[in-house]
mmCIF file with all atom_site columns, C-alpha atoms in Angstrom:
data_model
loop_
_atom_site.group_PDB
_atom_site.id
_atom_site.type_symbol
_atom_site.label_atom_id
_atom_site.label_alt_id
_atom_site.label_comp_id
_atom_site.label_asym_id
_atom_site.label_entity_id
_atom_site.label_seq_id
_atom_site.pdbx_PDB_ins_code
_atom_site.Cartn_x
_atom_site.Cartn_y
_atom_site.Cartn_z
_atom_site.occupancy
_atom_site.B_iso_or_equiv
_atom_site.pdbx_formal_charge
_atom_site.auth_seq_id
_atom_site.auth_comp_id
_atom_site.auth_asym_id
_atom_site.auth_atom_id
_atom_site.pdbx_PDB_model_num
ATOM 1   C CA . MET A 1 1   ? 230.740 215.522 377.926 1.00 40.00 ? 1   MET A CA 1
ATOM 2   C CA . ALA A 1 2   ? 230.464 216.123 374.082 1.00 53.00 ? 2   ALA A CA 1
ATOM 3   C CA . ASP A 1 3   ? 233.673 218.293 374.383 1.00 81.00 ? 3   ASP A CA 1
ATOM 4   C CA . LEU A 1 4   ? 235.676 215.219 375.401 1.00 87.00 ? 4   LEU A CA 1
ATOM 5   C CA . LEU A 1 5   ? 236.802 212.787 372.785 1.00 89.00 ? 5   LEU A CA 1
ATOM 6   C CA . THR A 1 6   ? 237.867 209.190 373.468 1.00 90.00 ? 6   THR A CA 1
ATOM 7   C CA . VAL A 1 7   ? 241.197 207.988 371.965 1.00 90.00 ? 7   VAL A CA 1
ATOM 8   C CA . ASP A 1 8   ? 239.473 205.773 369.520 1.00 87.00 ? 8   ASP A CA 1
ATOM 9   C CA . ILE A 1 9   ? 237.396 208.580 368.125 1.00 85.00 ? 9   ILE A CA 1
ATOM 10  C CA . LEU A 1 10  ? 240.399 210.904 367.730 1.00 86.00 ? 10  LEU A CA 1
ATOM 11  C CA . ALA A 1 11  ? 242.247 207.983 366.226 1.00 83.00 ? 11  ALA A CA 1
ATOM 12  C CA . GLU A 1 12  ? 239.586 207.472 363.662 1.00 78.00 ? 12  GLU A CA 1
ATOM 13  C CA . ILE A 1 13  ? 239.436 211.172 362.877 1.00 76.00 ? 13  ILE A CA 1
ATOM 14  C CA . LEU A 1 14  ? 243.234 211.376 362.236 1.00 75.00 ? 14  LEU A CA 1
ATOM 15  C CA . GLU A 1 15  ? 243.399 207.715 360.726 1.00 69.00 ? 15  GLU A CA 1
ATOM 16  C CA . MET A 1 16  ? 245.856 206.555 363.238 1.00 76.00 ? 16  MET A CA 1
ATOM 17  C CA . HIS A 1 17  ? 246.095 203.648 365.533 1.00 80.00 ? 17  HIS A CA 1
ATOM 18  C CA . PRO A 1 18  ? 244.770 204.216 369.046 1.00 85.00 ? 18  PRO A CA 1
ATOM 19  C CA . ARG A 1 19  ? 248.172 203.154 370.307 1.00 87.00 ? 19  ARG A CA 1
ATOM 20  C CA . THR A 1 20  ? 249.785 206.130 368.454 1.00 84.00 ? 20  THR A CA 1
ATOM 21  C CA . ILE A 1 21  ? 247.262 208.642 369.976 1.00 88.00 ? 21  ILE A CA 1
ATOM 22  C CA . ARG A 1 22  ? 248.158 207.006 373.491 1.00 90.00 ? 22  ARG A CA 1
ATOM 23  C CA . ARG A 1 23  ? 251.732 207.325 372.707 1.00 87.00 ? 23  ARG A CA 1
ATOM 24  C CA . TYR A 1 24  ? 251.501 211.039 372.133 1.00 88.00 ? 24  TYR A CA 1
ATOM 25  C CA . ILE A 1 25  ? 249.495 211.409 375.303 1.00 91.00 ? 25  ILE A CA 1
ATOM 26  C CA . ARG A 1 26  ? 252.304 209.517 377.127 1.00 90.00 ? 26  ARG A CA 1
ATOM 27  C CA . ASP A 1 27  ? 254.860 211.680 375.529 1.00 86.00 ? 27  ASP A CA 1
ATOM 28  C CA . ASN A 1 28  ? 253.138 214.720 376.591 1.00 88.00 ? 28  ASN A CA 1
ATOM 29  C CA . GLN A 1 29  ? 252.561 215.861 372.967 1.00 85.00 ? 29  GLN A CA 1
ATOM 30  C CA . LEU A 1 30  ? 248.666 215.736 373.534 1.00 89.00 ? 30  LEU A CA 1
ATOM 31  C CA . PRO A 1 31  ? 246.974 216.607 376.860 1.00 91.00 ? 31  PRO A CA 1
ATOM 32  C CA . ALA A 1 32  ? 244.441 214.112 378.108 1.00 93.00 ? 32  ALA A CA 1
ATOM 33  C CA . THR A 1 33  ? 242.782 213.135 381.335 1.00 92.00 ? 33  THR A CA 1
ATOM 34  C CA . LYS A 1 34  ? 241.832 209.817 382.604 1.00 91.00 ? 34  LYS A CA 1
ATOM 35  C CA . VAL A 1 35  ? 237.907 209.457 383.077 1.00 88.00 ? 35  VAL A CA 1
ATOM 36  C CA . GLY A 1 36  ? 236.781 206.292 384.441 1.00 87.00 ? 36  GLY A CA 1
ATOM 37  C CA . GLY A 1 37  ? 240.143 204.597 383.592 1.00 88.00 ? 37  GLY A CA 1
ATOM 38  C CA . GLU A 1 38  ? 240.122 205.663 379.969 1.00 90.00 ? 38  GLU A CA 1
ATOM 39  C CA . TRP A 1 39  ? 241.806 208.675 378.358 1.00 93.00 ? 39  TRP A CA 1
ATOM 40  C CA . ARG A 1 40  ? 239.601 211.669 377.226 1.00 93.00 ? 40  ARG A CA 1
ATOM 41  C CA . ILE A 1 41  ? 240.926 214.499 375.170 1.00 92.00 ? 41  ILE A CA 1
ATOM 42  C CA . ARG A 1 42  ? 239.406 217.917 375.241 1.00 89.00 ? 42  ARG A CA 1
ATOM 43  C CA . ARG A 1 43  ? 238.070 219.201 371.877 1.00 84.00 ? 43  ARG A CA 1
ATOM 44  C CA . GLU A 1 44  ? 240.317 222.255 372.117 1.00 84.00 ? 44  GLU A CA 1
ATOM 45  C CA . ASP A 1 45  ? 243.348 220.199 372.706 1.00 87.00 ? 45  ASP A CA 1
ATOM 46  C CA . ALA A 1 46  ? 242.491 217.758 369.945 1.00 85.00 ? 46  ALA A CA 1
ATOM 47  C CA . GLU A 1 47  ? 242.085 220.671 367.445 1.00 79.00 ? 47  GLU A CA 1
ATOM 48  C CA . MET A 1 48  ? 245.373 222.186 368.409 1.00 80.00 ? 48  MET A CA 1
ATOM 49  C CA . PHE A 1 49  ? 247.052 218.769 368.228 1.00 80.00 ? 49  PHE A CA 1
ATOM 50  C CA . ILE A 1 50  ? 245.465 218.413 364.695 1.00 74.00 ? 50  ILE A CA 1
ATOM 51  C CA . GLY A 1 51  ? 246.665 221.942 363.766 1.00 69.00 ? 51  GLY A CA 1
ATOM 52  C CA . SER A 1 52  ? 250.317 221.118 364.840 1.00 68.00 ? 52  SER A CA 1
ATOM 53  C CA . LYS A 1 53  ? 250.162 217.871 362.701 1.00 67.00 ? 53  LYS A CA 1
ATOM 54  C CA . LEU A 1 54  ? 248.509 219.679 359.722 1.00 61.00 ? 54  LEU A CA 1
ATOM 55  C CA . GLU A 1 55  ? 251.276 219.334 357.025 1.00 69.00 ? 55  GLU A CA 1
ATOM 56  C CA . HIS A 1 56  ? 251.887 215.600 357.859 1.00 69.00 ? 56  HIS A CA 1
ATOM 57  C CA . ILE A 1 57  ? 248.013 215.083 357.535 1.00 66.00 ? 57  ILE A CA 1
ATOM 58  C CA . LYS A 1 58  ? 247.978 217.120 354.196 1.00 69.00 ? 58  LYS A CA 1
ATOM 59  C CA . SER A 1 59  ? 250.939 215.233 352.786 1.00 73.00 ? 59  SER A CA 1
ATOM 60  C CA . ASN A 1 60  ? 249.158 211.814 353.686 1.00 70.00 ? 60  ASN A CA 1
ATOM 61  C CA . ALA A 1 61  ? 245.926 213.006 352.214 1.00 70.00 ? 61  ALA A CA 1
ATOM 62  C CA . ILE A 1 62  ? 247.485 214.039 348.872 1.00 72.00 ? 62  ILE A CA 1
ATOM 63  C CA . GLN A 1 63  ? 249.174 210.700 348.565 1.00 75.00 ? 63  GLN A CA 1
ATOM 64  C CA . ASP A 1 64  ? 246.042 208.932 349.350 1.00 75.00 ? 64  ASP A CA 1
ATOM 65  C CA . VAL A 1 65  ? 244.018 210.845 346.642 1.00 72.00 ? 65  VAL A CA 1
ATOM 66  C CA . GLN A 1 66  ? 246.850 210.367 344.172 1.00 76.00 ? 66  GLN A CA 1
ATOM 67  C CA . ALA A 1 67  ? 246.840 206.648 345.101 1.00 76.00 ? 67  ALA A CA 1
ATOM 68  C CA . PHE A 1 68  ? 243.059 206.550 344.263 1.00 73.00 ? 68  PHE A CA 1
ATOM 69  C CA . MET A 1 69  ? 243.499 208.433 341.101 1.00 72.00 ? 69  MET A CA 1
ATOM 70  C CA . ASP A 1 70  ? 246.310 206.092 339.888 1.00 75.00 ? 70  ASP A CA 1
ATOM 71  C CA . GLY A 1 71  ? 244.134 203.038 340.684 1.00 73.00 ? 71  GLY A CA 1
ATOM 72  C CA . LYS A 1 72  ? 246.301 201.873 343.490 1.00 71.00 ? 72  LYS A CA 1
ATOM 73  C CA . ASP A 1 73  ? 243.777 202.544 346.511 1.00 58.00 ? 73  ASP A CA 1
ATOM 74  C CA . SER A 1 74  ? 243.165 199.046 347.748 1.00 58.00 ? 74  SER A CA 1
ATOM 75  C CA . GLU A 1 75  ? 241.359 200.249 350.989 1.00 63.00 ? 75  GLU A CA 1
ATOM 76  C CA . VAL A 1 76  ? 237.986 200.788 349.052 1.00 64.00 ? 76  VAL A CA 1
ATOM 77  C CA . ASP A 1 77  ? 236.511 198.095 347.030 1.00 66.00 ? 77  ASP A CA 1
ATOM 78  C CA . GLY A 1 78  ? 233.336 197.397 344.706 1.00 70.00 ? 78  GLY A CA 1
ATOM 79  C CA . LYS A 1 79  ? 232.529 197.943 341.081 1.00 79.00 ? 79  LYS A CA 1
ATOM 80  C CA . LEU A 1 80  ? 231.987 201.546 341.554 1.00 81.00 ? 80  LEU A CA 1
ATOM 81  C CA . GLN A 1 81  ? 234.222 203.617 343.645 1.00 83.00 ? 81  GLN A CA 1
ATOM 82  C CA . VAL A 1 82  ? 234.262 207.470 344.684 1.00 84.00 ? 82  VAL A CA 1
ATOM 83  C CA . CYS A 1 83  ? 236.745 209.642 346.277 1.00 85.00 ? 83  CYS A CA 1
ATOM 84  C CA . SER A 1 84  ? 235.281 213.056 347.242 1.00 90.00 ? 84  SER A CA 1
ATOM 85  C CA . VAL A 1 85  ? 237.082 216.210 348.430 1.00 89.00 ? 85  VAL A CA 1
ATOM 86  C CA . LEU A 1 86  ? 234.778 218.560 350.314 1.00 90.00 ? 86  LEU A CA 1
ATOM 87  C CA . ASP A 1 87  ? 235.948 221.834 351.573 1.00 91.00 ? 87  ASP A CA 1
ATOM 88  C CA . CYS A 1 88  ? 233.763 223.752 354.149 1.00 91.00 ? 88  CYS A CA 1
ATOM 89  C CA . TYR A 1 89  ? 234.794 227.514 354.865 1.00 92.00 ? 89  TYR A CA 1
ATOM 90  C CA . VAL A 1 90  ? 233.554 227.484 358.392 1.00 90.00 ? 90  VAL A CA 1
ATOM 91  C CA . GLU A 1 91  ? 235.067 228.221 361.826 1.00 87.00 ? 91  GLU A CA 1
ATOM 92  C CA . GLN A 1 92  ? 236.967 225.389 363.519 1.00 82.00 ? 92  GLN A CA 1
ATOM 93  C CA . ALA A 1 93  ? 234.407 224.460 365.852 1.00 82.00 ? 93  ALA A CA 1
ATOM 94  C CA . GLU A 1 94  ? 231.792 223.923 363.172 1.00 87.00 ? 94  GLU A CA 1
ATOM 95  C CA . ALA A 1 95  ? 234.374 222.051 361.054 1.00 87.00 ? 95  ALA A CA 1
ATOM 96  C CA . PHE A 1 96  ? 235.090 219.644 363.841 1.00 82.00 ? 96  PHE A CA 1
ATOM 97  C CA . LYS A 1 97  ? 231.230 219.058 364.259 1.00 84.00 ? 97  LYS A CA 1
ATOM 98  C CA . ILE A 1 98  ? 231.107 218.317 360.520 1.00 89.00 ? 98  ILE A CA 1
ATOM 99  C CA . SER A 1 99  ? 233.855 215.656 360.880 1.00 86.00 ? 99  SER A CA 1
ATOM 100 C CA . GLU A 1 100 ? 232.011 214.162 363.841 1.00 84.00 ? 100 GLU A CA 1
ATOM 101 C CA . ALA A 1 101 ? 228.862 213.970 361.774 1.00 87.00 ? 101 ALA A CA 1
ATOM 102 C CA . ILE A 1 102 ? 230.656 212.162 358.830 1.00 89.00 ? 102 ILE A CA 1
ATOM 103 C CA . MET A 1 103 ? 232.367 209.829 361.541 1.00 84.00 ? 103 MET A CA 1
ATOM 104 C CA . TRP A 1 104 ? 228.847 208.963 362.798 1.00 85.00 ? 104 TRP A CA 1
ATOM 105 C CA . HIS A 1 105 ? 228.073 207.816 359.369 1.00 87.00 ? 105 HIS A CA 1
ATOM 106 C CA . MET A 1 106 ? 231.265 205.901 358.892 1.00 85.00 ? 106 MET A CA 1
ATOM 107 C CA . ASN A 1 107 ? 230.471 203.906 362.101 1.00 82.00 ? 107 ASN A CA 1
ATOM 108 C CA . GLN A 1 108 ? 226.799 203.113 361.344 1.00 83.00 ? 108 GLN A CA 1
ATOM 109 C CA . PRO A 1 109 ? 226.014 199.700 360.025 1.00 82.00 ? 109 PRO A CA 1
ATOM 110 C CA . ASP A 1 110 ? 225.117 200.382 356.379 1.00 75.00 ? 110 ASP A CA 1
ATOM 111 C CA . PRO A 1 111 ? 225.116 197.876 353.617 1.00 74.00 ? 111 PRO A CA 1
ATOM 112 C CA . ASN A 1 112 ? 225.591 200.682 350.926 1.00 69.00 ? 112 ASN A CA 1
ATOM 113 C CA . ARG A 1 113 ? 228.879 201.763 352.669 1.00 75.00 ? 113 ARG A CA 1
ATOM 114 C CA . GLY A 1 114 ? 231.049 198.772 351.864 1.00 78.00 ? 114 GLY A CA 1
ATOM 115 C CA . LYS A 1 115 ? 234.609 199.605 352.473 1.00 81.00 ? 115 LYS A CA 1
ATOM 116 C CA . ALA A 1 116 ? 234.884 203.175 353.170 1.00 83.00 ? 116 ALA A CA 1
ATOM 117 C CA . LYS A 1 117 ? 237.600 205.593 354.317 1.00 83.00 ? 117 LYS A CA 1
ATOM 118 C CA . PHE A 1 118 ? 237.709 209.163 355.627 1.00 83.00 ? 118 PHE A CA 1
ATOM 119 C CA . GLN A 1 119 ? 240.209 211.911 356.501 1.00 82.00 ? 119 GLN A CA 1
ATOM 120 C CA . TYR A 1 120 ? 239.624 215.229 357.886 1.00 83.00 ? 120 TYR A CA 1
ATOM 121 C CA . PHE A 1 121 ? 241.868 218.302 358.626 1.00 78.00 ? 121 PHE A CA 1
ATOM 122 C CA . PHE A 1 122 ? 241.323 222.070 359.475 1.00 80.00 ? 122 PHE A CA 1
ATOM 123 C CA . ASP A 1 123 ? 243.551 224.548 357.690 1.00 80.00 ? 123 ASP A CA 1
ATOM 124 C CA . GLU A 1 124 ? 243.563 227.746 359.971 1.00 78.00 ? 124 GLU A CA 1
ATOM 125 C CA . LYS A 1 125 ? 245.240 229.946 357.290 1.00 83.00 ? 125 LYS A CA 1
ATOM 126 C CA . GLU A 1 126 ? 242.449 229.333 354.854 1.00 86.00 ? 126 GLU A CA 1
ATOM 127 C CA . ASN A 1 127 ? 239.746 228.890 357.608 1.00 87.00 ? 127 ASN A CA 1
ATOM 128 C CA . LYS A 1 128 ? 238.437 225.619 355.990 1.00 87.00 ? 128 LYS A CA 1
ATOM 129 C CA . GLY A 1 129 ? 237.761 222.028 357.073 1.00 87.00 ? 129 GLY A CA 1
ATOM 130 C CA . ARG A 1 130 ? 238.790 219.538 354.340 1.00 87.00 ? 130 ARG A CA 1
ATOM 131 C CA . TYR A 1 131 ? 237.006 216.201 354.215 1.00 89.00 ? 131 TYR A CA 1
ATOM 132 C CA . ILE A 1 132 ? 238.082 213.459 351.888 1.00 88.00 ? 132 ILE A CA 1
ATOM 133 C CA . ILE A 1 133 ? 235.665 210.426 351.771 1.00 89.00 ? 133 ILE A CA 1
ATOM 134 C CA . TRP A 1 134 ? 236.178 207.286 349.824 1.00 86.00 ? 134 TRP A CA 1
ATOM 135 C CA . GLY A 1 135 ? 233.560 204.725 349.306 1.00 86.00 ? 135 GLY A CA 1
ATOM 136 C CA . THR A 1 136 ? 230.515 203.544 347.069 1.00 87.00 ? 136 THR A CA 1
ATOM 137 C CA . PRO A 1 137 ? 228.711 206.262 345.247 1.00 89.00 ? 137 PRO A CA 1
ATOM 138 C CA . ALA A 1 138 ? 225.479 205.676 347.281 1.00 89.00 ? 138 ALA A CA 1
ATOM 139 C CA . PHE A 1 139 ? 227.438 205.936 350.605 1.00 89.00 ? 139 PHE A CA 1
ATOM 140 C CA . VAL A 1 140 ? 229.478 208.995 349.640 1.00 90.00 ? 140 VAL A CA 1
ATOM 141 C CA . GLY A 1 141 ? 226.395 210.784 348.191 1.00 92.00 ? 141 GLY A CA 1
ATOM 142 C CA . LYS A 1 142 ? 224.468 209.878 351.458 1.00 91.00 ? 142 LYS A CA 1
ATOM 143 C CA . VAL A 1 143 ? 227.250 211.432 353.559 1.00 91.00 ? 143 VAL A CA 1
ATOM 144 C CA . LEU A 1 144 ? 227.530 214.535 351.483 1.00 93.00 ? 144 LEU A CA 1
ATOM 145 C CA . ALA A 1 145 ? 223.763 215.101 351.368 1.00 92.00 ? 145 ALA A CA 1
ATOM 146 C CA . ALA A 1 146 ? 223.739 214.869 355.387 1.00 89.00 ? 146 ALA A CA 1
ATOM 147 C CA . VAL A 1 147 ? 226.582 217.461 355.555 1.00 90.00 ? 147 VAL A CA 1
ATOM 148 C CA . ASP A 1 148 ? 224.766 219.729 353.040 1.00 88.00 ? 148 ASP A CA 1
ATOM 149 C CA . SER A 1 149 ? 221.502 219.401 355.209 1.00 86.00 ? 149 SER A CA 1
ATOM 150 C CA . ALA A 1 150 ? 223.384 220.068 358.447 1.00 80.00 ? 150 ALA A CA 1
ATOM 151 C CA . VAL A 1 151 ? 225.381 223.081 357.078 1.00 81.00 ? 151 VAL A CA 1
ATOM 152 C CA . GLY A 1 152 ? 223.348 224.491 354.317 1.00 69.00 ? 152 GLY A CA 1
ATOM 153 C CA . ASN A 1 153 ? 224.328 227.128 351.837 1.00 59.00 ? 153 ASN A CA 1
#
């Protein structure tokens, strides 16, 4: 079952509304199957879909990072704010597992998190996962330490 994603999980990974993901399913742009009345997307299909949307996702990520650098990012708050870009030169399956681990931290109740944001994409040409994490220094540091422990050097 770990190889099946819900609409909500994929929407979080892509920073899209779940209705947008359902529309892609309805329009046959994203293969999915109903399980127990809810859509499930195979990991392989999600990765292919993400790959097909890569340029759009990259463009949005660049705009978001630039907005943060310009002091215009209102999606994170607090006295101290961090935007971290993490590149992992790993195979696509491992990159996706790293994104799931980061999402796990994003969804945990954590008083250090505050408002946080996360974007992920995999670049097949460069064979790397790119993860952009916004939030408090304590939270972003915790997430980066968890990824470092999981992946190692």
